[in-house]
Amino acid sequence: MIATEPRSLLTVCSAPGCSTLTMGGTCVDHDEPSAVVYPRGRPYPPVQLVSPIARV
């Protein structure tokens, strides 16, 4: 059996200049957005607010 160095679960983002730790190739800021497809429509209707929220 050949002893190998254990690989780390976390790696540094592969985008140039980014030092964020990630569990994949790139961090959330550098991931490509994925298109979400709902074959039978959205699973629930969007939330409708009853009263407006005061923004400060």
Coordinates of C-alpha atoms in Angstrom, one line a residue:
M1 CA 0.0 0.0 0.0
I2 CA 1.4 3.4 -1.0
A3 CA 1.0 6.1 1.6
T4 CA -0.3 9.3 0.1
E5 CA -0.8 12.7 1.6
P6 CA -4.5 13.2 2.6
R7 CA -6.3 15.7 0.4
S8 CA -8.0 18.7 2.0
L9 CA -11.8 19.1 1.7
L10 CA -11.4 22.9 1.3
T11 CA -9.4 24.5 -1.5
V12 CA -8.7 28.1 -2.6
C13 CA -11.0 29.5 -5.3
S14 CA -9.4 29.1 -8.7
A15 CA -10.4 32.5 -10.0
P16 CA -7.4 34.9 -10.4
G17 CA -6.9 37.1 -7.3
C18 CA -9.5 35.3 -5.1
S19 CA -8.4 33.7 -1.9
T20 CA -11.8 32.4 -0.7
L21 CA -11.9 28.9 0.7
T22 CA -14.4 26.7 -1.2
M23 CA -15.5 23.0 -1.4
G24 CA -15.4 23.1 -5.2
G25 CA -13.4 24.7 -8.0
T26 CA -14.7 28.3 -7.5
C27 CA -16.4 30.2 -4.8
V28 CA -20.1 31.4 -4.9
D29 CA -19.0 34.8 -6.3
H30 CA -17.3 33.2 -9.3
D31 CA -19.7 30.3 -10.0
E32 CA -21.7 30.5 -13.2
P33 CA -25.4 31.0 -12.5
S34 CA -27.5 27.9 -13.3
A35 CA -30.8 28.0 -15.0
V36 CA -33.6 26.5 -12.9
V37 CA -36.2 24.6 -14.9
Y38 CA -39.6 23.7 -13.3
P39 CA -41.1 21.1 -15.7
R40 CA -44.5 21.3 -13.9
G41 CA -44.4 24.9 -13.0
R42 CA -43.1 26.6 -9.9
P43 CA -43.5 24.5 -6.8
Y44 CA -45.2 27.4 -4.9
P45 CA -46.5 30.9 -5.8
P46 CA -44.4 33.9 -5.0
V47 CA -45.0 35.5 -1.6
Q48 CA -47.3 38.5 -1.7
L49 CA -46.8 41.1 1.0
V50 CA -50.0 42.3 2.7
S51 CA -48.5 45.6 3.9
P52 CA -45.5 47.5 2.6
I53 CA -42.3 47.3 4.6
A54 CA -40.8 50.6 5.8
R55 CA -37.3 50.8 4.6
V56 CA -34.9 53.0 6.5

